[in-house]
Short mmCIF file of C-alpha atoms in Angstrom, two decimals:
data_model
loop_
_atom_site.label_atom_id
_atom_site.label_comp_id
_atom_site.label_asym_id
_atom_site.label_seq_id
_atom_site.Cartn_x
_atom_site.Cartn_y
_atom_site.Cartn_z
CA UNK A 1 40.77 149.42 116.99
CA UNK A 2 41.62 148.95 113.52
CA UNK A 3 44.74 151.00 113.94
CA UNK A 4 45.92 148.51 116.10
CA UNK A 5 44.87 145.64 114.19
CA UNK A 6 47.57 147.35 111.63
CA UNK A 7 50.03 147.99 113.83
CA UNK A 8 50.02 144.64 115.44
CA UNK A 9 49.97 142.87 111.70
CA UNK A 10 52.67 144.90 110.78
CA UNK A 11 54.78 144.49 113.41
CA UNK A 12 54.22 140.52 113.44
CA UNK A 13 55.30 140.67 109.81
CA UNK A 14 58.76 142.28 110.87
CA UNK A 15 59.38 140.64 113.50
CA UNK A 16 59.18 137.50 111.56
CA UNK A 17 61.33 138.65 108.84
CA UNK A 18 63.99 139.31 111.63
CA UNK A 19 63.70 136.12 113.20
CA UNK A 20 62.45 138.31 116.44
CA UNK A 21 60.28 136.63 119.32
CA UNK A 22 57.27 138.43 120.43
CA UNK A 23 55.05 137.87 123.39
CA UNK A 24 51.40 137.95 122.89
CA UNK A 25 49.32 138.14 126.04
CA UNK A 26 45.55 138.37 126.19
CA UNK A 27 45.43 141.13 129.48
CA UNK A 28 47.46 144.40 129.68
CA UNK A 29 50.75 143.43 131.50
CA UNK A 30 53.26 146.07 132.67
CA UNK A 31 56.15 146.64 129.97
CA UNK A 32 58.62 145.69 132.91
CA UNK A 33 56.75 142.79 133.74
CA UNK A 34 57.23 141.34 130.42
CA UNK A 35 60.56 142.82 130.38
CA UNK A 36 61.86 140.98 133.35
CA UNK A 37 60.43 137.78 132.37
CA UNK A 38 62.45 137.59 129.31
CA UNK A 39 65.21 138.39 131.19
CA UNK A 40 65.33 135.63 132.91
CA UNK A 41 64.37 133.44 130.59
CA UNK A 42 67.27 135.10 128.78
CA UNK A 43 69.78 134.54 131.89
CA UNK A 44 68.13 130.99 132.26
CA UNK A 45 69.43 129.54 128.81
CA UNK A 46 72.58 131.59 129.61
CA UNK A 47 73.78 129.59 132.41
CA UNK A 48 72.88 126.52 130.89
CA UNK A 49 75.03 127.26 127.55
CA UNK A 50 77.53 128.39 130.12
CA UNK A 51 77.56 125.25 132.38
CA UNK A 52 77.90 123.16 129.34
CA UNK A 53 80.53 124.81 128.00
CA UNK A 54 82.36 124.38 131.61
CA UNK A 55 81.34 120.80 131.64
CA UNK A 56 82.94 120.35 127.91
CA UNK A 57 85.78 121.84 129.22
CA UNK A 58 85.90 119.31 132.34
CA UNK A 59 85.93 116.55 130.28
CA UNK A 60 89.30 116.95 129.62
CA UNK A 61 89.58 115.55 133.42
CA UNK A 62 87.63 112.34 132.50
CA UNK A 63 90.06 112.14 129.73
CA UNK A 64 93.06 111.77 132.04
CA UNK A 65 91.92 110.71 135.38
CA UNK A 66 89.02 108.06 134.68
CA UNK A 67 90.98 106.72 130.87
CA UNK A 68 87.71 107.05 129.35
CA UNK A 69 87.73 105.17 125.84
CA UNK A 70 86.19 107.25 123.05
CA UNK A 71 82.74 106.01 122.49
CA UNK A 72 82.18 106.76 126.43
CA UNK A 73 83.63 110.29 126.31
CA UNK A 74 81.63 111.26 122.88
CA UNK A 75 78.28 109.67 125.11
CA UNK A 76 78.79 111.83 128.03
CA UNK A 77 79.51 114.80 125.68
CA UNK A 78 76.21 114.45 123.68
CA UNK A 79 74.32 114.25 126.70
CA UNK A 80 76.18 117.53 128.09
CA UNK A 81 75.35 119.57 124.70
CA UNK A 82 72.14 118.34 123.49
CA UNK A 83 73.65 117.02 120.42
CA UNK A 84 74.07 113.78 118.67
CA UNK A 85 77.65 113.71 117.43
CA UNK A 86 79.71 112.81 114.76
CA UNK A 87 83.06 112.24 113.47
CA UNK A 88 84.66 111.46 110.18
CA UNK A 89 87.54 112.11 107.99
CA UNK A 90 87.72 114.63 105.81
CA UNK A 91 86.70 111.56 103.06
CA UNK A 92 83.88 110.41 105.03
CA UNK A 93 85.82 107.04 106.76
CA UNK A 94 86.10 107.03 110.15
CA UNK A 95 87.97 109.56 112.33
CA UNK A 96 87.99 107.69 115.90
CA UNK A 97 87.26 104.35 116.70
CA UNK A 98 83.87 103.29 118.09
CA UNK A 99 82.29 106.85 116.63
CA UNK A 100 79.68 106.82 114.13
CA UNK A 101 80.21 108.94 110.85
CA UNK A 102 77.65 110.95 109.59
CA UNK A 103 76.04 111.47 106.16
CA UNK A 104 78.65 111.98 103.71
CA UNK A 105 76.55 114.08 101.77
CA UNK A 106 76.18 116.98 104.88
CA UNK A 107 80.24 117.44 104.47
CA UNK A 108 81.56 120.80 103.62
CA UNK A 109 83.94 121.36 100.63
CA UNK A 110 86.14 123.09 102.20
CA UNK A 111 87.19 123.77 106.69
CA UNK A 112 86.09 127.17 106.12
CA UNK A 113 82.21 126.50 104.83
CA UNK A 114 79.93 127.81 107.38
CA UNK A 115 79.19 125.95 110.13
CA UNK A 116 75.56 125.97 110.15
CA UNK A 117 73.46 122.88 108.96
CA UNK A 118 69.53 122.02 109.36
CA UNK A 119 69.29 121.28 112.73
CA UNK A 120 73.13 121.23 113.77
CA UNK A 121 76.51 122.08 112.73
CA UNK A 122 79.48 121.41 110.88
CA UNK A 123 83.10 121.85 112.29
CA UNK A 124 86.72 121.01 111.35
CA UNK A 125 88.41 119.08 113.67
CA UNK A 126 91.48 120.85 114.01
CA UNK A 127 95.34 118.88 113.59
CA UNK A 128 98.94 120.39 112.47
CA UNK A 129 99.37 120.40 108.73
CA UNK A 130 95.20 121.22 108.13
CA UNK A 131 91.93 119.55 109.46
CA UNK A 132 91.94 116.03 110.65
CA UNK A 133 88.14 115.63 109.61
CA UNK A 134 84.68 116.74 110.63
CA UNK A 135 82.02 117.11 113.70
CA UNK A 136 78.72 116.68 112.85
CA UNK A 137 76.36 117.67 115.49
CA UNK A 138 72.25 117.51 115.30
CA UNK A 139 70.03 118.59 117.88
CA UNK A 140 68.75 115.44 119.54
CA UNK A 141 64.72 115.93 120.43
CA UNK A 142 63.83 116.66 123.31
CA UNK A 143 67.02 117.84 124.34
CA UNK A 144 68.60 121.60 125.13
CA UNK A 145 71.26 122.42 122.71
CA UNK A 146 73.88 124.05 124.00
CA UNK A 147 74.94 126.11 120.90
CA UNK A 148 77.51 126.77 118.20
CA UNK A 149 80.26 127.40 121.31
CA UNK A 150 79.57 124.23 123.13
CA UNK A 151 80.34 122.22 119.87
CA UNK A 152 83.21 124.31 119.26
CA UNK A 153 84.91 123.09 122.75
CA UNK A 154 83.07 119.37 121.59
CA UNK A 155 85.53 119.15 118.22
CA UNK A 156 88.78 120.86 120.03
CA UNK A 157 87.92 117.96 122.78
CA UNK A 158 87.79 115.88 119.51
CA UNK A 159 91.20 117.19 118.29
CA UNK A 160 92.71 116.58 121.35
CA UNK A 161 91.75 112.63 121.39
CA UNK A 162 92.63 112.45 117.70
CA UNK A 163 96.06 113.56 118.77
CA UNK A 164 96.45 110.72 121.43
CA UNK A 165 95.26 107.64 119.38
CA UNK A 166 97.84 109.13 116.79
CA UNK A 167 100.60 109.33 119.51
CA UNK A 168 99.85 105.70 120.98
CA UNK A 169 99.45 104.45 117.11
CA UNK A 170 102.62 105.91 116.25
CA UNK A 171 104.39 105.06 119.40
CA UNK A 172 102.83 100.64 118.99
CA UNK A 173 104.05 100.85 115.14
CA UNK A 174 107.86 101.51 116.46
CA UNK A 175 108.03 99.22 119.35
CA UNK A 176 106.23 96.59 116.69
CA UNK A 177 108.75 97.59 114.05
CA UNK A 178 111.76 96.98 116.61
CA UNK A 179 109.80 93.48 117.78
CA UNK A 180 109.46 92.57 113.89
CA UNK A 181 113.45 93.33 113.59
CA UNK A 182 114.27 91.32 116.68
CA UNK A 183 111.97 88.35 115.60
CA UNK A 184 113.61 88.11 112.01
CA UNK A 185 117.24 88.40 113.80
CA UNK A 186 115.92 85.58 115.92
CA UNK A 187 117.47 87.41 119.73
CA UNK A 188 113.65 87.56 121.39
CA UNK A 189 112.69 84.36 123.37
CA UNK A 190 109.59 82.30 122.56
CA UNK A 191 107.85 83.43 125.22
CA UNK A 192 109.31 87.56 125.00
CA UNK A 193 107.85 87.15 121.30
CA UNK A 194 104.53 85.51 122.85
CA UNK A 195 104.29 88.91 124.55
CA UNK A 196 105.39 91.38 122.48
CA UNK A 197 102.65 89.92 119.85
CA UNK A 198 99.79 90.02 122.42
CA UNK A 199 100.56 93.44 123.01
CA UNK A 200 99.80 94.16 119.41
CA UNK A 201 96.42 91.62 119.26
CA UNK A 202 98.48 89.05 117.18
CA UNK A 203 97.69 85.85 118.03
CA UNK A 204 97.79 82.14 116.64
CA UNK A 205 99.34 81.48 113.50
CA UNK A 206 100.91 84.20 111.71
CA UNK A 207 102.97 84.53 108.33
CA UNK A 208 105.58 87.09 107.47
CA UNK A 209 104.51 88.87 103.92
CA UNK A 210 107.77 90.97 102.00
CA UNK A 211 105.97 93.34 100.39
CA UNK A 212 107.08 95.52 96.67
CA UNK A 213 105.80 98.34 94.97
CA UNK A 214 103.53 99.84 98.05
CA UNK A 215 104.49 102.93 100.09
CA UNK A 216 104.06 102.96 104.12
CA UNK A 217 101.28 104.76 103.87
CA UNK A 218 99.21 102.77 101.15
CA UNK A 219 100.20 99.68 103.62
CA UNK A 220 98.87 101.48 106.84
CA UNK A 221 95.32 102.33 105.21
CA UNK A 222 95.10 99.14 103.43
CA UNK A 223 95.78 96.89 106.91
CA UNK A 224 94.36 99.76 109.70
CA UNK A 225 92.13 97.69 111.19
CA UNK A 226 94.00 94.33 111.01
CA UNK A 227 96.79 93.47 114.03
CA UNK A 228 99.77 93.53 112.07
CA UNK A 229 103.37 94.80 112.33
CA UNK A 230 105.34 96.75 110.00
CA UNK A 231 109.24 97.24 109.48
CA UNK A 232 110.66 98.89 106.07
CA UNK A 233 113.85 97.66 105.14
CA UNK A 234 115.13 99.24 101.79
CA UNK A 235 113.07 99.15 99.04
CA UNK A 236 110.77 96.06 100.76
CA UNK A 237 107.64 96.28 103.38
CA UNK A 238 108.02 93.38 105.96
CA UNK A 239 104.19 92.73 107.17
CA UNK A 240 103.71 89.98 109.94
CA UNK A 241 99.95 89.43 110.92
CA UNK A 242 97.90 86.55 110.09
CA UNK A 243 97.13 85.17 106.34
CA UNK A 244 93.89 87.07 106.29
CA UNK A 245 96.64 90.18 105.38
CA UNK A 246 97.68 88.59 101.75
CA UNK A 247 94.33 89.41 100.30
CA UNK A 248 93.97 92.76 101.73
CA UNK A 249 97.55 93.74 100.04
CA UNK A 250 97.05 91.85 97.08
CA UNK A 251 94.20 94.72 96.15
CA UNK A 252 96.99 97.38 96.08
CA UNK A 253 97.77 98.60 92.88
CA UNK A 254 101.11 96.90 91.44
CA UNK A 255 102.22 95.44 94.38
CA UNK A 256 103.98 92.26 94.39
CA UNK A 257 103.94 90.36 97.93
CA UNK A 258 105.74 87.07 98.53
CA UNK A 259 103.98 84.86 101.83
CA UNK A 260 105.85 82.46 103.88
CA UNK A 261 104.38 79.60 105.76
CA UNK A 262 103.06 80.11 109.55
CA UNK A 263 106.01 82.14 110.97
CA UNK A 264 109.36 80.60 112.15
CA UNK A 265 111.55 83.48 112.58
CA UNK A 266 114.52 82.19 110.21
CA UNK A 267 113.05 80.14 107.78
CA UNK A 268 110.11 82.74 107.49
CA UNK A 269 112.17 85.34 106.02
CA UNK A 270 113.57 82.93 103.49
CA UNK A 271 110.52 82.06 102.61
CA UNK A 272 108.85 85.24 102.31
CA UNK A 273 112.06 86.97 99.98
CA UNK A 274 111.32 83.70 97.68
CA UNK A 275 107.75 83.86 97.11
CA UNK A 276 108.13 87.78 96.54
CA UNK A 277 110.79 86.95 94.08
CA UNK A 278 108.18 84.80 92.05
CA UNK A 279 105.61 87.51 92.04
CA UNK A 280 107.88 89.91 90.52
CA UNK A 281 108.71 87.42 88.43
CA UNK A 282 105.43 86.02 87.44
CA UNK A 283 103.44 89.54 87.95
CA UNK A 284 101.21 88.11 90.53
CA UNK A 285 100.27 90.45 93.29
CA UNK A 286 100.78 87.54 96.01
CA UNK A 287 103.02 84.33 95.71
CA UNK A 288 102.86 81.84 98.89
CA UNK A 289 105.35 80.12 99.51
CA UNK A 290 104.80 76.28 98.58
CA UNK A 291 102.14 77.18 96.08
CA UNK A 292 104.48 75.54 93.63
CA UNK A 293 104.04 71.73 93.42
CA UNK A 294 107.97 71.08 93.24
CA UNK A 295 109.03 73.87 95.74
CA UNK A 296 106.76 72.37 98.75
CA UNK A 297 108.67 68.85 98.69
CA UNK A 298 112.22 71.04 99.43
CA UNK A 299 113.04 70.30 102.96
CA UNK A 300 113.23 72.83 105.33
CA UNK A 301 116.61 72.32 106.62
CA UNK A 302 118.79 75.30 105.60
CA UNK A 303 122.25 73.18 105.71
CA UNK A 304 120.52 70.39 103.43
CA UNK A 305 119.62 73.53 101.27
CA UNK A 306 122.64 74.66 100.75
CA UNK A 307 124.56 72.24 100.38
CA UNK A 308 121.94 71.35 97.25
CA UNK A 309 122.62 74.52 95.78
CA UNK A 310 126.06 74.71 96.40
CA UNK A 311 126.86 71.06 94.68
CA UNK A 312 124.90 71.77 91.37
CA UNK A 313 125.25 75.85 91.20
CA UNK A 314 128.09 76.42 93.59
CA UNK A 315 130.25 77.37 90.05
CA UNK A 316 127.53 79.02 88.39
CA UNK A 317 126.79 81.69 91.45
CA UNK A 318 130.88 82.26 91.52
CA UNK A 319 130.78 82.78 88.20
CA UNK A 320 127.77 85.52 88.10
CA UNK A 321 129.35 87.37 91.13
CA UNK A 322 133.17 87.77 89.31
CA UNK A 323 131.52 88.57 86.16
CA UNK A 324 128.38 90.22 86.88
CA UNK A 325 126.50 87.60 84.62
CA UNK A 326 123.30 86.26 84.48
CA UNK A 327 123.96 82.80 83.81
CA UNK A 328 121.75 81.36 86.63
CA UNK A 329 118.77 83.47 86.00
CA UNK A 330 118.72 82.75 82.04
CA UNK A 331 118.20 79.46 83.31
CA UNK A 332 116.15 79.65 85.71
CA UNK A 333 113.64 81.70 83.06
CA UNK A 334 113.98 79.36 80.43
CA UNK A 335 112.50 76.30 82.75
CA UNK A 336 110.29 78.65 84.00
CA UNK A 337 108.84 78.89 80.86
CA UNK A 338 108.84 75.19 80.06
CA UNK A 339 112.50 75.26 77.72
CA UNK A 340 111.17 77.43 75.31
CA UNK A 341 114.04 79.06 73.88
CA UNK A 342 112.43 82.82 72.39
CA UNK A 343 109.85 82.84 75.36
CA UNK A 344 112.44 83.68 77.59
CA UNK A 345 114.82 85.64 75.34
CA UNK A 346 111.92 87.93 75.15
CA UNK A 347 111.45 87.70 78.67
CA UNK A 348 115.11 88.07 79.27
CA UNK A 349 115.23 91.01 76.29
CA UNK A 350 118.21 89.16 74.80
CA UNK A 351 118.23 87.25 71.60
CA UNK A 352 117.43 83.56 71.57
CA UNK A 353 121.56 82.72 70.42
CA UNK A 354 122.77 85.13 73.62
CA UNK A 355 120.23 82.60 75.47
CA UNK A 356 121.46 79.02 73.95
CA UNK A 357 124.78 80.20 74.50
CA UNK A 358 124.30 80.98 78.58
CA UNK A 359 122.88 77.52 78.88
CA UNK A 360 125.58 75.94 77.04
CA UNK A 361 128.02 77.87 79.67
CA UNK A 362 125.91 77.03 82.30
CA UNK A 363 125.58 73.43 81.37
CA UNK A 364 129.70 73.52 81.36
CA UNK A 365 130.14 75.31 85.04
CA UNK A 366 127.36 73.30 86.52
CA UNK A 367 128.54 70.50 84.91
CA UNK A 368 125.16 69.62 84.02
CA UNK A 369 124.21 68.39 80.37
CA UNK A 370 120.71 70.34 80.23
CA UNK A 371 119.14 68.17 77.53
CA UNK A 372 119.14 65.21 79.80
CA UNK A 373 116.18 64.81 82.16
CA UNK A 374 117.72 63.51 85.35
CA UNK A 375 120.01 66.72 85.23
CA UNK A 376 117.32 68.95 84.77
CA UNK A 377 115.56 68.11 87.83
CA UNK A 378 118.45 68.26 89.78
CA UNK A 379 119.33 71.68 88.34
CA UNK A 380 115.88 72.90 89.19
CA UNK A 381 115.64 71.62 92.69
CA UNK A 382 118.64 73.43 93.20
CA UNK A 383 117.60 76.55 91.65
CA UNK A 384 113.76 76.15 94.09
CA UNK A 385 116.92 75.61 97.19
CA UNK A 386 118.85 78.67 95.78
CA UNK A 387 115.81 80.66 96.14
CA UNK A 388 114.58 79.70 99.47
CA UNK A 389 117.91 80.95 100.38
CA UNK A 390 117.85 84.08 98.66
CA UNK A 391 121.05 83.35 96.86
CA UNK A 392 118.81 84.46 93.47
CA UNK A 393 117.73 87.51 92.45
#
């Protein structure tokens, strides 16, 4: 008896450093008896691991025949598995929209880390050019987990979806560059426009915002979750989306943004190329347009505009494009800066005499005598019209 006492102590103890089940019963049972019943048992959570893994698989039916949205395909997937899921980049924001994110802290450092966690698992989520974030999944209590192969099929599922809302983002930021384009070229019809906007959740009043010194990419994390459009032209960023957008850019690093008023196709892009003029200029991130008390009382009338600018500056700008001067802007940066003379030679990084002598020539083109105060708010009124135009720099 007490040889059996050992025996049975010493096999519990090795059993549990295995991690081995063993079946205790109080009456002698046949070895096949016991042997059959684990079998089955065996077989049992077989067929369920198996028929989730075939339902995982099916999901990529739902997917494409009932347009499930994400939130309901991740639901019907956690019931399937036995697992609460979920998704993240691989910084911890979210990875798909409506999906939690889990604990930062339960990420791996790297898409190779083991995928075993307490009570769950960790998995890349697999895209071209390395992993597109992470699946968490936890057992959920008093479910059946399904195992390490059903969550394997859960994140390629996951993969799959990640690769569609990138295909339909990509595919809505061309069509809303091309709308942007055809707005600012002024060919779509009010009601065309009214459309195309809708299709992109832009509604009500919106401004146009011409945006330096950020890359595509900065811009499309920084406004992700804002209905915008987006259209890169050169060196600028052309954002149209409501004014809620200016403060979001304007906490990019060294970006300057100009902001026109609410959004009328032509004079919006006049606007806009002004007030992001200014905040190079001034090195504000964001200039709106008519934040200047003299600017707002220009009229909005581009022929009354121009015909402003071209009666007090109309020699001056012939003058800076045959000679590749700067007579205009000298000017402009020395009222800027209230008249004072070695302000805006420093600004200007000339000396103050190269300065007094461009105003003297530019008070002799202009015909202008800069000393006298009628003339000088002429001459800066026409400078304010020169801008809206974009005929400045």
């Amino acid at each position: 008896m007490a040889y059996a006492t050992a025996w049975a102590s010493s096999v519990n103890r090795a059993a549990e450093e295995r991690g081995f089940p063993v079946l205790e019963v109080p009456l002698a049972v046949p070895f096949i008896a016991v042997s059959q019943e684990v079998a089955a048992s065996v077989q049992e959570d077989a067929r369920h691991r198996l028929g989730a893994q075939l339902q995982v698989f099916g999901s990529l039916r739902w997917l494409v025949a009932e347009d499930l949205d994400t939130p309901t395909l991740l639901r019907r997937l956690e019931r399937l598995s036995g697992y609460d899921v979920y998704l993240c980049t691989p910084q911890g924001r979210p990875l798909l929209p409506g999906v939690p994110v889990p604990d930062p802290g339960v990420l791996p450092a790297s898409a190779d880390a083991p995928p075993t966690v307490p009570g769950g698992f960790v998995l890349p989520v697999p895209a071209p050019g390395g992993p597109a974030g992470f699946l968490v999944a936890y057992e959920r209590e008093g479910a059946q987990p399904a195992g390490l192969a059903v969550v394997q099929h859960i994140a390629t599922v996951a993969a799959l979806r990640v690769a569609m809302v990138r295909t339909e983002r990509e595919t809505l930021r061309r069509e809303g560059a091309e709308t942007l384009a055809e707005l600012l070229q002024e060919v779509l019809d009010p009601e065309t426009a009214r459309r195309r906007l809708a299709r992109h959740a832009i509604e009500g009043d919106t401004v146009l915002i011409v945006v330096r010194g950020a890359t595509d990419e900065a811009l499309l994390r920084c406004l992700q979750d804002q209905p915008h459009l987006l259209l890169t032209w050169g060196e600028d960023r052309y954002v149209l989306g409501s004014g809620e957008l200016a403060a979001e850019i304007g906490g990019l690093p060294d970006v300057a943004a100009g902001m026109s008023r609410p959004f009328l196709p032509g004079a919006a892009l006049r606007e806009a190329l002004w007030a992001v003029s200014k905040a190079v200029e001034s090195g504000r991130p964001v200039v709106r347009y008519g934040d200047d008390s003299t600017g707002r009382w220009l009229p909005d009338d581009p022929a009354v505009l121009t015909a402003l600018a071209e009666h007090v500056l109309g020699e001056v700008l012939r003058y800076d494009a045959a000679h590749d001067s700067q007579l205009l802007v000298s000017v402009r940066t020395w009222m800027e800066r209230d008249r004072r003379t070695e302000t805006a030679a420093a600004a200007l990084h000339i000396h103050p005499n190269t300065l007094a002598y461009r105003l003297r020539r530019f008070g002799t083109l202009a015909d202008r005598d800069l000393g006298s105060t009628g003339a000088l708010a002429e001459v800066w009124l026409a400078i304010q019209a020169a801008g809206t135009l974009g005929l400045t720099d």
